[in-house]
Amino acid sequence: QVQLVESGGGLVQPGGSLRLSCVASGSILDIHVMGWYRQAAGKQRELVAGLGTGGITNHAPSVKGRFTAYRDNSKNTLYLQMNNLTPEDTAVYYCNYLCKSKFTWGQGTQVAVTS
């Protein structure tokens, strides 16, 4: 099985930046997809960015140009660099691992953007 641990969340002002990290451990297969999701209070969980094994990244329209997801395969770590944060970015951010149609989720890390 795979385990995911997110970190890097916190409280920032609008326009600020944060970098989230997701460390994966366990039986990680070569062919898989990882990504970042977020869930705001009272809202459904939504996709932020998805990354394939080869590093191909897709970002949601709401964050494109502001957020950058990338990975360091040597460290089994997924990152999300978040710039120009707005209050609408406030949410719990989750890392996920997808292999053979099975999702594995981390515990999430809270991001709060407020003045």
PDB file of C-alpha atoms in Angstrom:
ATOM      1  CA  GLN A   1       0.000   0.000   0.000  1.00  0.00           C
ATOM      2  CA  VAL A   2       0.938   3.642  -0.416  1.00  0.00           C
ATOM      3  CA  GLN A   3       0.933   6.291   2.285  1.00  0.00           C
ATOM      4  CA  LEU A   4       0.849  10.041   1.662  1.00  0.00           C
ATOM      5  CA  VAL A   5       1.720  12.833   4.080  1.00  0.00           C
ATOM      6  CA  GLU A   6       1.058  16.470   3.193  1.00  0.00           C
ATOM      7  CA  SER A   7       2.693  19.466   4.811  1.00  0.00           C
ATOM      8  CA  GLY A   8       3.334  23.143   4.212  1.00  0.00           C
ATOM      9  CA  GLY A   9      -0.088  24.630   4.794  1.00  0.00           C
ATOM     10  CA  GLY A  10      -0.662  27.672   6.923  1.00  0.00           C
ATOM     11  CA  LEU A  11      -2.147  31.128   7.225  1.00  0.00           C
ATOM     12  CA  VAL A  12      -1.174  33.717   4.628  1.00  0.00           C
ATOM     13  CA  GLN A  13      -2.414  37.089   3.430  1.00  0.00           C
ATOM     14  CA  PRO A  14      -3.879  37.630  -0.036  1.00  0.00           C
ATOM     15  CA  GLY A  15      -1.096  37.818  -2.580  1.00  0.00           C
ATOM     16  CA  GLY A  16       1.153  35.604  -0.509  1.00  0.00           C
ATOM     17  CA  SER A  17       2.735  32.286  -1.396  1.00  0.00           C
ATOM     18  CA  LEU A  18       3.007  28.795   0.035  1.00  0.00           C
ATOM     19  CA  ARG A  19       4.624  25.579  -1.078  1.00  0.00           C
ATOM     20  CA  LEU A  20       2.927  22.331  -0.170  1.00  0.00           C
ATOM     21  CA  SER A  21       4.737  19.014  -0.043  1.00  0.00           C
ATOM     22  CA  CYS A  22       3.470  15.468  -0.250  1.00  0.00           C
ATOM     23  CA  VAL A  23       5.792  12.634   0.667  1.00  0.00           C
ATOM     24  CA  ALA A  24       4.809   9.224  -0.655  1.00  0.00           C
ATOM     25  CA  SER A  25       5.971   5.962   0.831  1.00  0.00           C
ATOM     26  CA  GLY A  26       5.198   2.296   0.438  1.00  0.00           C
ATOM     27  CA  SER A  27       4.745   0.247  -2.711  1.00  0.00           C
ATOM     28  CA  ILE A  28       4.894   2.921  -5.381  1.00  0.00           C
ATOM     29  CA  LEU A  29       4.515   1.535  -8.882  1.00  0.00           C
ATOM     30  CA  ASP A  30       6.167   3.022 -11.942  1.00  0.00           C
ATOM     31  CA  ILE A  31       2.892   3.611 -13.759  1.00  0.00           C
ATOM     32  CA  HIS A  32       0.734   5.923 -11.695  1.00  0.00           C
ATOM     33  CA  VAL A  33      -0.752   9.387 -11.506  1.00  0.00           C
ATOM     34  CA  MET A  34      -0.497  11.792  -8.613  1.00  0.00           C
ATOM     35  CA  GLY A  35      -2.274  15.044  -8.018  1.00  0.00           C
ATOM     36  CA  TRP A  36      -3.460  17.789  -5.738  1.00  0.00           C
ATOM     37  CA  TYR A  37      -7.070  18.328  -4.740  1.00  0.00           C
ATOM     38  CA  ARG A  38      -8.664  20.813  -2.391  1.00  0.00           C
ATOM     39  CA  GLN A  39     -11.893  21.038  -0.468  1.00  0.00           C
ATOM     40  CA  ALA A  40     -13.238  24.302   0.878  1.00  0.00           C
ATOM     41  CA  ALA A  41     -15.772  24.444   3.690  1.00  0.00           C
ATOM     42  CA  GLY A  42     -19.184  23.545   2.365  1.00  0.00           C
ATOM     43  CA  LYS A  43     -17.812  22.698  -1.075  1.00  0.00           C
ATOM     44  CA  GLN A  44     -16.994  19.524  -2.961  1.00  0.00           C
ATOM     45  CA  ARG A  45     -13.444  18.340  -3.339  1.00  0.00           C
ATOM     46  CA  GLU A  46     -12.010  19.631  -6.595  1.00  0.00           C
ATOM     47  CA  LEU A  47      -8.975  18.876  -8.690  1.00  0.00           C
ATOM     48  CA  VAL A  48      -6.156  21.408  -8.515  1.00  0.00           C
ATOM     49  CA  ALA A  49      -3.473  19.690 -10.579  1.00  0.00           C
ATOM     50  CA  GLY A  50      -2.642  16.248 -11.860  1.00  0.00           C
ATOM     51  CA  LEU A  51       0.778  14.856 -12.706  1.00  0.00           C
ATOM     52  CA  GLY A  52       1.728  11.781 -14.668  1.00  0.00           C
ATOM     53  CA  THR A  53       4.828   9.719 -14.041  1.00  0.00           C
ATOM     54  CA  GLY A  54       6.648  11.528 -16.837  1.00  0.00           C
ATOM     55  CA  GLY A  55       5.961  14.916 -15.299  1.00  0.00           C
ATOM     56  CA  ILE A  56       3.107  16.022 -17.555  1.00  0.00           C
ATOM     57  CA  THR A  57       1.003  18.400 -15.491  1.00  0.00           C
ATOM     58  CA  ASN A  58      -2.545  19.674 -15.867  1.00  0.00           C
ATOM     59  CA  HIS A  59      -3.785  22.566 -13.754  1.00  0.00           C
ATOM     60  CA  ALA A  60      -7.355  23.583 -13.086  1.00  0.00           C
ATOM     61  CA  PRO A  61      -8.411  26.822 -14.806  1.00  0.00           C
ATOM     62  CA  SER A  62      -8.950  28.492 -11.437  1.00  0.00           C
ATOM     63  CA  VAL A  63      -5.277  28.100 -10.486  1.00  0.00           C
ATOM     64  CA  LYS A  64      -3.503  28.030 -13.843  1.00  0.00           C
ATOM     65  CA  GLY A  65      -0.810  30.675 -13.987  1.00  0.00           C
ATOM     66  CA  ARG A  66      -0.670  30.952 -10.199  1.00  0.00           C
ATOM     67  CA  PHE A  67      -0.035  27.392  -8.996  1.00  0.00           C
ATOM     68  CA  THR A  68       2.618  24.994 -10.207  1.00  0.00           C
ATOM     69  CA  ALA A  69       2.605  21.300  -9.369  1.00  0.00           C
ATOM     70  CA  TYR A  70       5.786  19.320  -9.801  1.00  0.00           C
ATOM     71  CA  ARG A  71       7.489  16.245  -8.442  1.00  0.00           C
ATOM     72  CA  ASP A  72      10.861  15.030  -7.311  1.00  0.00           C
ATOM     73  CA  ASN A  73      10.875  11.335  -8.140  1.00  0.00           C
ATOM     74  CA  SER A  74      14.164  10.728  -6.348  1.00  0.00           C
ATOM     75  CA  LYS A  75      12.475  11.777  -3.099  1.00  0.00           C
ATOM     76  CA  ASN A  76       9.003  10.426  -3.916  1.00  0.00           C
ATOM     77  CA  THR A  77       7.705  13.899  -3.202  1.00  0.00           C
ATOM     78  CA  LEU A  78       5.012  15.952  -4.898  1.00  0.00           C
ATOM     79  CA  TYR A  79       4.961  19.735  -4.543  1.00  0.00           C
ATOM     80  CA  LEU A  80       2.458  22.505  -5.114  1.00  0.00           C
ATOM     81  CA  GLN A  81       3.873  26.009  -5.382  1.00  0.00           C
ATOM     82  CA  MET A  82       1.059  28.482  -4.792  1.00  0.00           C
ATOM     83  CA  ASN A  83       1.515  32.150  -5.662  1.00  0.00           C
ATOM     84  CA  ASN A  84      -0.809  35.150  -5.654  1.00  0.00           C
ATOM     85  CA  LEU A  85      -3.117  33.444  -3.211  1.00  0.00           C
ATOM     86  CA  THR A  86      -6.664  34.716  -2.784  1.00  0.00           C
ATOM     87  CA  PRO A  87      -9.299  34.018  -0.118  1.00  0.00           C
ATOM     88  CA  GLU A  88     -10.989  31.659  -2.590  1.00  0.00           C
ATOM     89  CA  ASP A  89      -7.945  29.409  -2.326  1.00  0.00           C
ATOM     90  CA  THR A  90      -8.752  28.723   1.328  1.00  0.00           C
ATOM     91  CA  ALA A  91      -9.273  24.982   1.659  1.00  0.00           C
ATOM     92  CA  VAL A  92      -7.830  21.742   2.904  1.00  0.00           C
ATOM     93  CA  TYR A  93      -5.402  20.532   0.277  1.00  0.00           C
ATOM     94  CA  TYR A  94      -5.024  16.821  -0.340  1.00  0.00           C
ATOM     95  CA  CYS A  95      -2.423  14.810  -2.159  1.00  0.00           C
ATOM     96  CA  ASN A  96      -3.539  11.706  -4.019  1.00  0.00           C
ATOM     97  CA  TYR A  97      -2.045   8.656  -5.688  1.00  0.00           C
ATOM     98  CA  LEU A  98      -3.904   6.842  -8.442  1.00  0.00           C
ATOM     99  CA  CYS A  99      -2.955   3.401  -9.659  1.00  0.00           C
ATOM    100  CA  LYS A 100      -5.136   0.736 -11.236  1.00  0.00           C
ATOM    101  CA  SER A 101      -8.249   2.859 -10.646  1.00  0.00           C
ATOM    102  CA  LYS A 102      -7.626   3.058  -6.891  1.00  0.00           C
ATOM    103  CA  PHE A 103      -7.191   6.409  -5.147  1.00  0.00           C
ATOM    104  CA  THR A 104      -5.065   6.847  -2.049  1.00  0.00           C
ATOM    105  CA  TRP A 105      -5.400  10.096  -0.102  1.00  0.00           C
ATOM    106  CA  GLY A 106      -3.287  11.898   2.420  1.00  0.00           C
ATOM    107  CA  GLN A 107      -4.652  13.508   5.564  1.00  0.00           C
ATOM    108  CA  GLY A 108      -4.660  16.984   4.058  1.00  0.00           C
ATOM    109  CA  THR A 109      -3.064  20.274   5.002  1.00  0.00           C
ATOM    110  CA  GLN A 110      -5.010  23.448   5.745  1.00  0.00           C
ATOM    111  CA  VAL A 111      -4.425  26.589   3.718  1.00  0.00           C
ATOM    112  CA  ALA A 112      -6.087  29.779   4.920  1.00  0.00           C
ATOM    113  CA  VAL A 113      -5.839  33.009   2.948  1.00  0.00           C
ATOM    114  CA  THR A 114      -7.159  35.989   4.853  1.00  0.00           C
ATOM    115  CA  SER A 115      -6.321  39.594   5.602  1.00  0.00           C
TER     116      SER A 115
END
